[in-house]
Amino acid sequence: MASTSVSRIVPASPARVWQLIGGFGSLPDWLPYISHSGLVEGGRVRRLRSPDGDVIVERLVELNDAERHYSYTIVEAPFPVVGYLSTLRVHEVSGAPDSAEVQWSGRFTPEGEATDDEVIALSTEIYRDGLEALHK
């Protein structure tokens, strides 16, 4: 099993950051890799579409608004991984009420010819680019 985690300090309060990213259907609002998100099954499943037309289906596993985090699994995606579990978290920054630390982490198993290094690099790039876009 492979894993990766990326974190970034964002110049906004944790409450404001969570308001933007805490909705399970909100990825198109801040993640450049996703152009559309539709919620089904009472909001527990999101069907995502990339700008290139790729479809990704993810299932919400846990959502905790009070602690500002949610976890999800990938049900269907064009990525060479199985057993994917990811968590998006917003933390307070001690002494900086107008800043938040956002952490995006995941664990997964490469599938087919993919190596640990390849799938770690892919996920790390998505997480890093997403948090960079959020920062902007």
PDB file of C-alpha atoms in Angstrom:
ATOM      1  CA  MET A   1       0.000   0.000   0.000  1.00  0.00           C
ATOM      2  CA  ALA A   2       1.244   3.463  -0.915  1.00  0.00           C
ATOM      3  CA  SER A   3       0.409   6.796   0.674  1.00  0.00           C
ATOM      4  CA  THR A   4       1.051  10.496   0.367  1.00  0.00           C
ATOM      5  CA  SER A   5       0.122  13.682   2.186  1.00  0.00           C
ATOM      6  CA  VAL A   6       0.399  17.339   1.241  1.00  0.00           C
ATOM      7  CA  SER A   7      -0.342  20.350   3.418  1.00  0.00           C
ATOM      8  CA  ARG A   8      -0.461  24.065   2.754  1.00  0.00           C
ATOM      9  CA  ILE A   9      -1.053  27.180   4.825  1.00  0.00           C
ATOM     10  CA  VAL A  10      -3.895  29.224   3.338  1.00  0.00           C
ATOM     11  CA  PRO A  11      -4.385  32.938   4.158  1.00  0.00           C
ATOM     12  CA  ALA A  12      -7.974  32.622   5.406  1.00  0.00           C
ATOM     13  CA  SER A  13      -9.630  31.517   8.619  1.00  0.00           C
ATOM     14  CA  PRO A  14     -10.301  27.798   9.064  1.00  0.00           C
ATOM     15  CA  ALA A  15     -14.055  28.489   9.020  1.00  0.00           C
ATOM     16  CA  ARG A  16     -13.812  30.336   5.695  1.00  0.00           C
ATOM     17  CA  VAL A  17     -11.624  27.643   4.130  1.00  0.00           C
ATOM     18  CA  TRP A  18     -13.976  24.901   5.314  1.00  0.00           C
ATOM     19  CA  GLN A  19     -16.930  26.848   3.936  1.00  0.00           C
ATOM     20  CA  LEU A  20     -15.260  26.698   0.504  1.00  0.00           C
ATOM     21  CA  ILE A  21     -13.911  23.135   0.496  1.00  0.00           C
ATOM     22  CA  GLY A  22     -16.018  21.305   3.092  1.00  0.00           C
ATOM     23  CA  GLY A  23     -18.946  20.574   0.819  1.00  0.00           C
ATOM     24  CA  PHE A  24     -18.582  17.159  -0.811  1.00  0.00           C
ATOM     25  CA  GLY A  25     -19.756  18.622  -4.130  1.00  0.00           C
ATOM     26  CA  SER A  26     -17.512  21.709  -4.041  1.00  0.00           C
ATOM     27  CA  LEU A  27     -14.388  20.457  -5.866  1.00  0.00           C
ATOM     28  CA  PRO A  28     -15.077  22.461  -9.075  1.00  0.00           C
ATOM     29  CA  ASP A  29     -15.014  25.635  -6.944  1.00  0.00           C
ATOM     30  CA  TRP A  30     -11.316  25.277  -6.192  1.00  0.00           C
ATOM     31  CA  LEU A  31      -9.697  22.213  -7.846  1.00  0.00           C
ATOM     32  CA  PRO A  32      -8.599  22.896 -11.444  1.00  0.00           C
ATOM     33  CA  TYR A  33      -8.661  19.187 -12.352  1.00  0.00           C
ATOM     34  CA  ILE A  34     -12.453  19.037 -11.854  1.00  0.00           C
ATOM     35  CA  SER A  35     -14.891  20.957 -14.036  1.00  0.00           C
ATOM     36  CA  HIS A  36     -18.160  19.414 -12.801  1.00  0.00           C
ATOM     37  CA  SER A  37     -19.468  17.639  -9.707  1.00  0.00           C
ATOM     38  CA  GLY A  38     -22.875  16.067  -9.345  1.00  0.00           C
ATOM     39  CA  LEU A  39     -24.112  14.529  -6.126  1.00  0.00           C
ATOM     40  CA  VAL A  40     -26.215  11.356  -6.068  1.00  0.00           C
ATOM     41  CA  GLU A  41     -27.399   8.900  -3.410  1.00  0.00           C
ATOM     42  CA  GLY A  42     -28.431  11.703  -1.060  1.00  0.00           C
ATOM     43  CA  GLY A  43     -25.085  13.485  -1.395  1.00  0.00           C
ATOM     44  CA  ARG A  44     -23.017  10.440  -0.408  1.00  0.00           C
ATOM     45  CA  VAL A  45     -21.614   9.888  -3.919  1.00  0.00           C
ATOM     46  CA  ARG A  46     -20.128  12.480  -6.250  1.00  0.00           C
ATOM     47  CA  ARG A  47     -19.723  12.056  -9.982  1.00  0.00           C
ATOM     48  CA  LEU A  48     -16.856  14.252 -11.114  1.00  0.00           C
ATOM     49  CA  ARG A  49     -15.794  15.230 -14.601  1.00  0.00           C
ATOM     50  CA  SER A  50     -12.377  16.539 -15.582  1.00  0.00           C
ATOM     51  CA  PRO A  51     -11.917  19.213 -18.255  1.00  0.00           C
ATOM     52  CA  ASP A  52     -10.806  16.363 -20.563  1.00  0.00           C
ATOM     53  CA  GLY A  53     -14.064  14.476 -19.974  1.00  0.00           C
ATOM     54  CA  ASP A  54     -12.726  11.788 -17.621  1.00  0.00           C
ATOM     55  CA  VAL A  55     -15.291  10.574 -15.074  1.00  0.00           C
ATOM     56  CA  ILE A  56     -14.420   9.908 -11.453  1.00  0.00           C
ATOM     57  CA  VAL A  57     -16.925   8.525  -8.957  1.00  0.00           C
ATOM     58  CA  GLU A  58     -16.206   8.919  -5.248  1.00  0.00           C
ATOM     59  CA  ARG A  59     -18.106   7.832  -2.143  1.00  0.00           C
ATOM     60  CA  LEU A  60     -18.170   9.867   1.068  1.00  0.00           C
ATOM     61  CA  VAL A  61     -17.054   7.719   3.998  1.00  0.00           C
ATOM     62  CA  GLU A  62     -17.009  10.282   6.795  1.00  0.00           C
ATOM     63  CA  LEU A  63     -17.860  13.972   7.147  1.00  0.00           C
ATOM     64  CA  ASN A  64     -17.249  15.951  10.315  1.00  0.00           C
ATOM     65  CA  ASP A  65     -18.099  19.646  10.002  1.00  0.00           C
ATOM     66  CA  ALA A  66     -17.176  20.392  13.626  1.00  0.00           C
ATOM     67  CA  GLU A  67     -13.655  19.013  13.164  1.00  0.00           C
ATOM     68  CA  ARG A  68     -13.482  20.191   9.517  1.00  0.00           C
ATOM     69  CA  HIS A  69     -12.618  17.005   7.664  1.00  0.00           C
ATOM     70  CA  TYR A  70     -14.066  14.427   5.332  1.00  0.00           C
ATOM     71  CA  SER A  71     -12.867  11.120   3.918  1.00  0.00           C
ATOM     72  CA  TYR A  72     -13.834   9.419   0.696  1.00  0.00           C
ATOM     73  CA  THR A  73     -13.050   6.408  -1.462  1.00  0.00           C
ATOM     74  CA  ILE A  74     -12.736   6.181  -5.221  1.00  0.00           C
ATOM     75  CA  VAL A  75     -15.357   3.930  -6.773  1.00  0.00           C
ATOM     76  CA  GLU A  76     -14.419   4.534 -10.427  1.00  0.00           C
ATOM     77  CA  ALA A  77     -11.542   6.484 -11.974  1.00  0.00           C
ATOM     78  CA  PRO A  78      -9.035   6.428 -14.812  1.00  0.00           C
ATOM     79  CA  PHE A  79      -6.222   6.107 -12.240  1.00  0.00           C
ATOM     80  CA  PRO A  80      -4.299   2.835 -11.799  1.00  0.00           C
ATOM     81  CA  VAL A  81      -5.176   2.378  -8.104  1.00  0.00           C
ATOM     82  CA  VAL A  82      -7.466   0.287  -5.928  1.00  0.00           C
ATOM     83  CA  GLY A  83      -8.358   0.596  -2.269  1.00  0.00           C
ATOM     84  CA  TYR A  84      -8.086   4.396  -2.457  1.00  0.00           C
ATOM     85  CA  LEU A  85      -9.007   6.275   0.729  1.00  0.00           C
ATOM     86  CA  SER A  86      -8.399   9.999   1.008  1.00  0.00           C
ATOM     87  CA  THR A  87      -8.982  12.645   3.681  1.00  0.00           C
ATOM     88  CA  LEU A  88      -9.222  16.407   3.334  1.00  0.00           C
ATOM     89  CA  ARG A  89      -8.701  18.307   6.603  1.00  0.00           C
ATOM     90  CA  VAL A  90      -8.607  21.954   7.729  1.00  0.00           C
ATOM     91  CA  HIS A  91      -6.615  22.791  10.858  1.00  0.00           C
ATOM     92  CA  GLU A  92      -6.277  25.960  12.890  1.00  0.00           C
ATOM     93  CA  VAL A  93      -2.834  27.581  12.889  1.00  0.00           C
ATOM     94  CA  SER A  94      -1.779  28.481  16.428  1.00  0.00           C
ATOM     95  CA  GLY A  95      -1.519  32.233  16.866  1.00  0.00           C
ATOM     96  CA  ALA A  96      -2.799  32.960  13.335  1.00  0.00           C
ATOM     97  CA  PRO A  97      -6.614  33.191  13.337  1.00  0.00           C
ATOM     98  CA  ASP A  98      -6.659  34.367   9.699  1.00  0.00           C
ATOM     99  CA  SER A  99      -4.702  31.345   8.461  1.00  0.00           C
ATOM    100  CA  ALA A 100      -5.556  27.691   8.068  1.00  0.00           C
ATOM    101  CA  GLU A 101      -3.523  24.600   7.352  1.00  0.00           C
ATOM    102  CA  VAL A 102      -5.155  22.351   4.780  1.00  0.00           C
ATOM    103  CA  GLN A 103      -3.993  18.746   4.646  1.00  0.00           C
ATOM    104  CA  TRP A 104      -4.929  16.322   1.875  1.00  0.00           C
ATOM    105  CA  SER A 105      -3.779  12.753   2.294  1.00  0.00           C
ATOM    106  CA  GLY A 106      -4.456   9.425   0.675  1.00  0.00           C
ATOM    107  CA  ARG A 107      -3.531   5.772   0.709  1.00  0.00           C
ATOM    108  CA  PHE A 108      -3.993   3.343  -2.132  1.00  0.00           C
ATOM    109  CA  THR A 109      -2.632   0.267  -3.857  1.00  0.00           C
ATOM    110  CA  PRO A 110      -1.195   0.475  -7.392  1.00  0.00           C
ATOM    111  CA  GLU A 111      -3.017  -1.595  -9.983  1.00  0.00           C
ATOM    112  CA  GLY A 112      -1.709  -3.284 -13.101  1.00  0.00           C
ATOM    113  CA  GLU A 113       1.718  -2.104 -14.254  1.00  0.00           C
ATOM    114  CA  ALA A 114       1.699   1.021 -12.066  1.00  0.00           C
ATOM    115  CA  THR A 115       4.361   1.287  -9.362  1.00  0.00           C
ATOM    116  CA  ASP A 116       4.101   2.797  -5.896  1.00  0.00           C
ATOM    117  CA  ASP A 117       6.304   5.692  -7.017  1.00  0.00           C
ATOM    118  CA  GLU A 118       4.086   6.435 -10.037  1.00  0.00           C
ATOM    119  CA  VAL A 119       0.812   6.518  -8.143  1.00  0.00           C
ATOM    120  CA  ILE A 120       2.347   8.455  -5.261  1.00  0.00           C
ATOM    121  CA  ALA A 121       3.656  11.048  -7.742  1.00  0.00           C
ATOM    122  CA  LEU A 122       0.240  11.311  -9.431  1.00  0.00           C
ATOM    123  CA  SER A 123      -1.692  11.782  -6.190  1.00  0.00           C
ATOM    124  CA  THR A 124       0.897  14.140  -4.733  1.00  0.00           C
ATOM    125  CA  GLU A 125       0.705  16.317  -7.846  1.00  0.00           C
ATOM    126  CA  ILE A 126      -3.104  16.476  -7.694  1.00  0.00           C
ATOM    127  CA  TYR A 127      -3.061  17.317  -3.982  1.00  0.00           C
ATOM    128  CA  ARG A 128      -0.275  19.899  -4.335  1.00  0.00           C
ATOM    129  CA  ASP A 129      -1.829  21.614  -7.373  1.00  0.00           C
ATOM    130  CA  GLY A 130      -5.218  21.648  -5.680  1.00  0.00           C
ATOM    131  CA  LEU A 131      -3.904  23.234  -2.497  1.00  0.00           C
ATOM    132  CA  GLU A 132      -1.912  25.749  -4.551  1.00  0.00           C
ATOM    133  CA  ALA A 133      -5.102  26.714  -6.419  1.00  0.00           C
ATOM    134  CA  LEU A 134      -6.933  26.977  -3.087  1.00  0.00           C
ATOM    135  CA  HIS A 135      -4.205  29.276  -1.776  1.00  0.00           C
ATOM    136  CA  LYS A 136      -4.632  31.600  -4.766  1.00  0.00           C
TER     137      LYS A 136
END
